[in-house]
Amino acid sequence: MSQIFKQKEVLINPKLFSPNSPPKKMIYNENGPAKILLDNNTIISGSCLHCPDTPCMKYKEEELINDTFMSFPQDNVSNVCPTEAITLDADSGAPTIDPNRCIACGICASRCPSGAIYFKTFGEKEQPQEVFAVINNDSSESFEICTQQDTSKTIEHIEENKILLESLPKEGLFIKEEDRIFDVIYSKMMSLKVDAQFPNLLTRNLLIQTGTSCAIRRKGDVNLRMDGVLGPPGTEAGVLEVELASMGILDSPRNMLDNIAVLNSRYNIKSKTLTPLIVSMSLANSRTEYYRVIRDIKNILNIKINTLTIGALFILIWNNKTFDFSNTSFYLDSENLSLRNMLEDIIGRKVLISEAFLSILETSK
Ligand code: SF4
Ligand code: SF4
């Protein structure tokens, strides 16, 4: 039995958000829960509402529907956390995070309506040993445990709370994208024991949270080779190749051409209306033929293949940003080997990681 099914048996009373003045803004913080600024200028800390539908743990069915590719053999796994680090605590019934499995991707935090999920860094400031998410579960006058769990009035109140909190303007960030932080997170990702579906699941959830609908191929489906498809919002139609192993990325442009041919013949989707996207851990080395092939494909077939890294998507999530492929291109080739400007345009400030660090934004030579 999966951990999530086990946890459904644990019941917990929800918390109600009842501040003494209307909230007007949510400010995300490093090393602490979000601050909620009230109209009377007092500030309270975001706390777990014990949402009955646990958006930090599960996607709703409608969030996983891809309108463009209804017959795509999709994996409907509803896990938000790609490493299954979030579970419901067996004693309290509240969501809790296993620091040993958390890769600080920020996906759960970006779905939490009350800003209760934040990130802790352990070790020396200059050389942290660990970065992981934690959930603030403190009760206060503004976040009070509700005792009448089953009344429809309470459920209605909880939904109203969530809608109110979600609608607040957001500022700040979850994690500052520094070299030392990526060092810890990339090493942890490489050493973690994960399911074979992990690369696709991580990519799907990062894309959904940054604004693009994504469906990934069912595990074990051998009739289709592509890793996933994209759709609205974010793009009309798209196709996804995920390659987290460093050498595998070199085959991705050619695999992408196969995918485009299949989509054309089976789904009648023309290449000119398609957003092709390759996602990798790090960018391919500039001396490899990856960028030359991408350029040839553009020059000969007029198909622009986008390239993104997991790290670039983390930076967008940590800054709480979304994008749309209709007005954002992540096209890299032998003449442009950096994602930096594209990312800075979205987050509206300089990105802090050093040039070519772990090849997250620039290629190494
Ligand atoms: S952590 Fe956030 S999303 Fe998860 S149950 Fe608590 S309030 Fe809801
Ligand atoms: S930050 Fe990412 S890895 Fe960590 S608990 Fe949240 S979803 Fe899971």
PDB file of C-alpha atoms in Angstrom, residues 33-196:
ATOM      1  CA  PRO A  33       6.953  30.501   6.881  1.00  0.00           C
ATOM      2  CA  ALA A  34       5.390  33.223   4.716  1.00  0.00           C
ATOM      3  CA  LYS A  35       4.411  36.440   6.444  1.00  0.00           C
ATOM      4  CA  ILE A  36       0.804  37.468   5.908  1.00  0.00           C
ATOM      5  CA  LEU A  37       0.369  41.229   6.067  1.00  0.00           C
ATOM      6  CA  LEU A  38      -3.029  42.324   7.382  1.00  0.00           C
ATOM      7  CA  ASP A  39      -4.916  45.499   6.614  1.00  0.00           C
ATOM      8  CA  ASN A  40      -4.207  46.843  10.122  1.00  0.00           C
ATOM      9  CA  ASN A  41      -0.469  46.408   9.327  1.00  0.00           C
ATOM     10  CA  THR A  42       0.082  43.500  11.702  1.00  0.00           C
ATOM     11  CA  ILE A  43       1.944  40.485  10.364  1.00  0.00           C
ATOM     12  CA  ILE A  44       1.152  36.844  11.060  1.00  0.00           C
ATOM     13  CA  SER A  45       3.006  33.681  10.016  1.00  0.00           C
ATOM     14  CA  GLY A  46       1.426  31.249   7.554  1.00  0.00           C
ATOM     15  CA  SER A  47       0.445  27.955   9.178  1.00  0.00           C
ATOM     16  CA  CYS A  48      -0.844  24.611   7.916  1.00  0.00           C
ATOM     17  CA  LEU A  49      -4.643  24.608   7.502  1.00  0.00           C
ATOM     18  CA  HIS A  50      -4.807  20.772   7.440  1.00  0.00           C
ATOM     19  CA  CYS A  51      -6.575  21.088   4.074  1.00  0.00           C
ATOM     20  CA  PRO A  52      -8.835  18.025   3.621  1.00  0.00           C
ATOM     21  CA  ASP A  53      -7.730  17.736  -0.052  1.00  0.00           C
ATOM     22  CA  THR A  54      -3.993  18.228   0.786  1.00  0.00           C
ATOM     23  CA  PRO A  55      -2.936  20.189  -2.335  1.00  0.00           C
ATOM     24  CA  CYS A  56       0.687  19.933  -1.127  1.00  0.00           C
ATOM     25  CA  MET A  57       0.448  16.147  -1.602  1.00  0.00           C
ATOM     26  CA  LYS A  58      -2.000  15.427  -4.405  1.00  0.00           C
ATOM     27  CA  TYR A  59      -3.097  16.845  -7.740  1.00  0.00           C
ATOM     28  CA  LYS A  60      -6.817  16.842  -8.446  1.00  0.00           C
ATOM     29  CA  GLU A  61      -7.916  14.811 -11.473  1.00  0.00           C
ATOM     30  CA  GLU A  62      -8.767  17.958 -13.448  1.00  0.00           C
ATOM     31  CA  GLU A  63      -5.262  19.345 -12.926  1.00  0.00           C
ATOM     32  CA  LEU A  64      -3.824  16.376 -14.815  1.00  0.00           C
ATOM     33  CA  ILE A  65      -6.154  16.459 -17.832  1.00  0.00           C
ATOM     34  CA  ASN A  66      -4.484  17.405 -21.100  1.00  0.00           C
ATOM     35  CA  ASP A  67      -7.164  18.680 -23.500  1.00  0.00           C
ATOM     36  CA  THR A  68      -4.975  18.437 -26.606  1.00  0.00           C
ATOM     37  CA  PHE A  69      -3.986  14.781 -26.214  1.00  0.00           C
ATOM     38  CA  MET A  70      -7.009  13.092 -24.629  1.00  0.00           C
ATOM     39  CA  SER A  71      -5.974   9.640 -25.912  1.00  0.00           C
ATOM     40  CA  PHE A  72      -2.330   9.903 -24.783  1.00  0.00           C
ATOM     41  CA  PRO A  73      -1.474   6.871 -22.570  1.00  0.00           C
ATOM     42  CA  GLN A  74      -0.969   9.062 -19.550  1.00  0.00           C
ATOM     43  CA  ASP A  75       0.360   8.186 -16.100  1.00  0.00           C
ATOM     44  CA  ASN A  76      -2.286   9.642 -13.774  1.00  0.00           C
ATOM     45  CA  VAL A  77      -0.117   9.452 -10.663  1.00  0.00           C
ATOM     46  CA  SER A  78      -1.377  12.267  -8.451  1.00  0.00           C
ATOM     47  CA  ASN A  79       1.771  12.696  -6.307  1.00  0.00           C
ATOM     48  CA  VAL A  80       2.873  16.285  -5.948  1.00  0.00           C
ATOM     49  CA  CYS A  81       6.153  15.356  -4.312  1.00  0.00           C
ATOM     50  CA  PRO A  82       8.343  13.552  -6.862  1.00  0.00           C
ATOM     51  CA  THR A  83      10.342  11.798  -4.139  1.00  0.00           C
ATOM     52  CA  GLU A  84       7.401  10.907  -1.854  1.00  0.00           C
ATOM     53  CA  ALA A  85       8.922  12.973   0.919  1.00  0.00           C
ATOM     54  CA  ILE A  86       5.539  14.300   2.146  1.00  0.00           C
ATOM     55  CA  THR A  87       3.318  11.997   4.163  1.00  0.00           C
ATOM     56  CA  LEU A  88       0.662  12.419   6.807  1.00  0.00           C
ATOM     57  CA  ASP A  89       2.092  12.039  10.284  1.00  0.00           C
ATOM     58  CA  ALA A  90       0.845   8.794  11.797  1.00  0.00           C
ATOM     59  CA  ASP A  91       0.127  10.419  15.180  1.00  0.00           C
ATOM     60  CA  SER A  92      -1.059  13.945  14.413  1.00  0.00           C
ATOM     61  CA  GLY A  93      -2.490  13.351  10.911  1.00  0.00           C
ATOM     62  CA  ALA A  94      -0.857  16.578   9.648  1.00  0.00           C
ATOM     63  CA  PRO A  95       1.361  16.583   6.548  1.00  0.00           C
ATOM     64  CA  THR A  96       5.023  16.202   7.379  1.00  0.00           C
ATOM     65  CA  ILE A  97       8.216  16.166   5.289  1.00  0.00           C
ATOM     66  CA  ASP A  98      11.046  13.653   5.448  1.00  0.00           C
ATOM     67  CA  PRO A  99      14.218  15.783   5.235  1.00  0.00           C
ATOM     68  CA  ASN A 100      16.178  12.804   3.931  1.00  0.00           C
ATOM     69  CA  ARG A 101      13.970  12.537   0.845  1.00  0.00           C
ATOM     70  CA  CYS A 102      13.261  16.228   0.201  1.00  0.00           C
ATOM     71  CA  ILE A 103      15.180  17.733  -2.738  1.00  0.00           C
ATOM     72  CA  ALA A 104      13.863  21.267  -2.037  1.00  0.00           C
ATOM     73  CA  CYS A 105      12.229  21.528  -5.469  1.00  0.00           C
ATOM     74  CA  GLY A 106       9.583  23.882  -4.026  1.00  0.00           C
ATOM     75  CA  ILE A 107       6.648  22.235  -5.832  1.00  0.00           C
ATOM     76  CA  CYS A 108       4.688  21.557  -2.617  1.00  0.00           C
ATOM     77  CA  ALA A 109       5.416  25.045  -1.266  1.00  0.00           C
ATOM     78  CA  SER A 110       4.123  26.670  -4.450  1.00  0.00           C
ATOM     79  CA  ARG A 111       0.801  24.821  -3.957  1.00  0.00           C
ATOM     80  CA  CYS A 112       0.318  25.627  -0.273  1.00  0.00           C
ATOM     81  CA  PRO A 113      -2.365  28.324   0.059  1.00  0.00           C
ATOM     82  CA  SER A 114      -1.227  29.544   3.467  1.00  0.00           C
ATOM     83  CA  GLY A 115       2.534  29.824   2.912  1.00  0.00           C
ATOM     84  CA  ALA A 116       3.131  27.254   5.659  1.00  0.00           C
ATOM     85  CA  ILE A 117       5.881  25.389   3.750  1.00  0.00           C
ATOM     86  CA  TYR A 118       9.344  26.923   3.851  1.00  0.00           C
ATOM     87  CA  PHE A 119      12.967  25.824   3.498  1.00  0.00           C
ATOM     88  CA  LYS A 120      15.630  25.267   6.126  1.00  0.00           C
ATOM     89  CA  THR A 121      19.341  25.256   5.459  1.00  0.00           C
ATOM     90  CA  PHE A 122      21.645  23.377   7.823  1.00  0.00           C
ATOM     91  CA  GLY A 123      25.420  23.572   8.171  1.00  0.00           C
ATOM     92  CA  GLU A 124      27.847  26.457   7.686  1.00  0.00           C
ATOM     93  CA  LYS A 125      26.347  29.482   5.941  1.00  0.00           C
ATOM     94  CA  GLU A 126      28.989  29.364   3.210  1.00  0.00           C
ATOM     95  CA  GLN A 127      28.813  25.608   2.892  1.00  0.00           C
ATOM     96  CA  PRO A 128      25.394  24.190   3.821  1.00  0.00           C
ATOM     97  CA  GLN A 129      25.117  20.430   4.228  1.00  0.00           C
ATOM     98  CA  GLU A 130      21.373  20.195   3.852  1.00  0.00           C
ATOM     99  CA  VAL A 131      18.401  22.110   2.404  1.00  0.00           C
ATOM    100  CA  PHE A 132      14.874  20.798   2.849  1.00  0.00           C
ATOM    101  CA  ALA A 133      11.262  21.861   3.246  1.00  0.00           C
ATOM    102  CA  VAL A 134       9.407  22.034   6.557  1.00  0.00           C
ATOM    103  CA  ILE A 135       5.781  22.776   7.387  1.00  0.00           C
ATOM    104  CA  ASN A 136       4.798  25.311  10.039  1.00  0.00           C
ATOM    105  CA  ASN A 137       1.934  23.808  12.000  1.00  0.00           C
ATOM    106  CA  ASP A 138       1.651  26.300  14.873  1.00  0.00           C
ATOM    107  CA  SER A 139      -1.835  27.253  16.031  1.00  0.00           C
ATOM    108  CA  SER A 140      -2.578  30.852  16.915  1.00  0.00           C
ATOM    109  CA  GLU A 141      -5.539  33.186  17.240  1.00  0.00           C
ATOM    110  CA  SER A 142      -5.460  33.601  13.454  1.00  0.00           C
ATOM    111  CA  PHE A 143      -5.011  29.893  12.688  1.00  0.00           C
ATOM    112  CA  GLU A 144      -7.329  28.045  15.036  1.00  0.00           C
ATOM    113  CA  ILE A 145      -8.107  24.333  15.070  1.00  0.00           C
ATOM    114  CA  CYS A 146     -11.736  23.779  14.089  1.00  0.00           C
ATOM    115  CA  THR A 147     -13.643  21.345  16.268  1.00  0.00           C
ATOM    116  CA  GLN A 148     -16.660  20.676  14.012  1.00  0.00           C
ATOM    117  CA  GLN A 149     -14.900  18.803  11.263  1.00  0.00           C
ATOM    118  CA  ASP A 150     -17.790  17.313   9.346  1.00  0.00           C
ATOM    119  CA  THR A 151     -20.260  20.125   8.923  1.00  0.00           C
ATOM    120  CA  SER A 152     -20.732  21.430   5.407  1.00  0.00           C
ATOM    121  CA  LYS A 153     -20.408  24.954   6.829  1.00  0.00           C
ATOM    122  CA  THR A 154     -16.868  24.152   7.960  1.00  0.00           C
ATOM    123  CA  ILE A 155     -15.907  22.710   4.579  1.00  0.00           C
ATOM    124  CA  GLU A 156     -17.285  25.849   2.948  1.00  0.00           C
ATOM    125  CA  HIS A 157     -15.315  28.023   5.371  1.00  0.00           C
ATOM    126  CA  ILE A 158     -12.080  26.114   4.623  1.00  0.00           C
ATOM    127  CA  GLU A 159     -12.590  26.558   0.866  1.00  0.00           C
ATOM    128  CA  GLU A 160     -13.246  30.276   1.376  1.00  0.00           C
ATOM    129  CA  ASN A 161     -10.034  30.504   3.442  1.00  0.00           C
ATOM    130  CA  LYS A 162      -8.040  28.845   0.686  1.00  0.00           C
ATOM    131  CA  ILE A 163      -9.499  31.040  -2.065  1.00  0.00           C
ATOM    132  CA  LEU A 164      -8.843  34.171  -0.011  1.00  0.00           C
ATOM    133  CA  LEU A 165      -5.236  33.210   0.742  1.00  0.00           C
ATOM    134  CA  GLU A 166      -4.538  32.071  -2.829  1.00  0.00           C
ATOM    135  CA  SER A 167      -5.826  35.375  -4.202  1.00  0.00           C
ATOM    136  CA  LEU A 168      -3.377  37.483  -2.153  1.00  0.00           C
ATOM    137  CA  PRO A 169      -0.580  39.260  -4.057  1.00  0.00           C
ATOM    138  CA  LYS A 170       2.685  37.377  -3.454  1.00  0.00           C
ATOM    139  CA  GLU A 171       6.181  38.743  -2.885  1.00  0.00           C
ATOM    140  CA  GLY A 172       9.546  37.299  -1.907  1.00  0.00           C
ATOM    141  CA  LEU A 173      11.007  33.894  -2.646  1.00  0.00           C
ATOM    142  CA  PHE A 174      11.363  30.429  -1.156  1.00  0.00           C
ATOM    143  CA  ILE A 175      15.084  29.907  -1.783  1.00  0.00           C
ATOM    144  CA  LYS A 176      17.806  32.162  -3.217  1.00  0.00           C
ATOM    145  CA  GLU A 177      19.453  30.394  -6.157  1.00  0.00           C
ATOM    146  CA  GLU A 178      23.090  30.305  -5.026  1.00  0.00           C
ATOM    147  CA  ASP A 179      25.854  27.929  -6.113  1.00  0.00           C
ATOM    148  CA  ARG A 180      26.176  26.432  -2.615  1.00  0.00           C
ATOM    149  CA  ILE A 181      22.452  25.587  -2.534  1.00  0.00           C
ATOM    150  CA  PHE A 182      22.489  23.930  -5.956  1.00  0.00           C
ATOM    151  CA  ASP A 183      25.596  22.011  -4.958  1.00  0.00           C
ATOM    152  CA  VAL A 184      23.716  20.372  -2.084  1.00  0.00           C
ATOM    153  CA  ILE A 185      20.484  19.776  -4.008  1.00  0.00           C
ATOM    154  CA  TYR A 186      22.042  18.365  -7.191  1.00  0.00           C
ATOM    155  CA  SER A 187      24.266  15.974  -5.159  1.00  0.00           C
ATOM    156  CA  LYS A 188      21.244  14.803  -3.171  1.00  0.00           C
ATOM    157  CA  MET A 189      19.162  14.247  -6.311  1.00  0.00           C
ATOM    158  CA  MET A 190      21.915  12.106  -7.801  1.00  0.00           C
ATOM    159  CA  SER A 191      22.252   9.948  -4.692  1.00  0.00           C
ATOM    160  CA  LEU A 192      18.563   9.486  -3.815  1.00  0.00           C
ATOM    161  CA  LYS A 193      16.928   6.114  -4.445  1.00  0.00           C
ATOM    162  CA  VAL A 194      13.988   6.872  -6.714  1.00  0.00           C
ATOM    163  CA  ASP A 195      11.460   5.163  -8.943  1.00  0.00           C
ATOM    164  CA  ALA A 196      12.122   4.869 -12.718  1.00  0.00           C
TER     165      ALA A 196
END
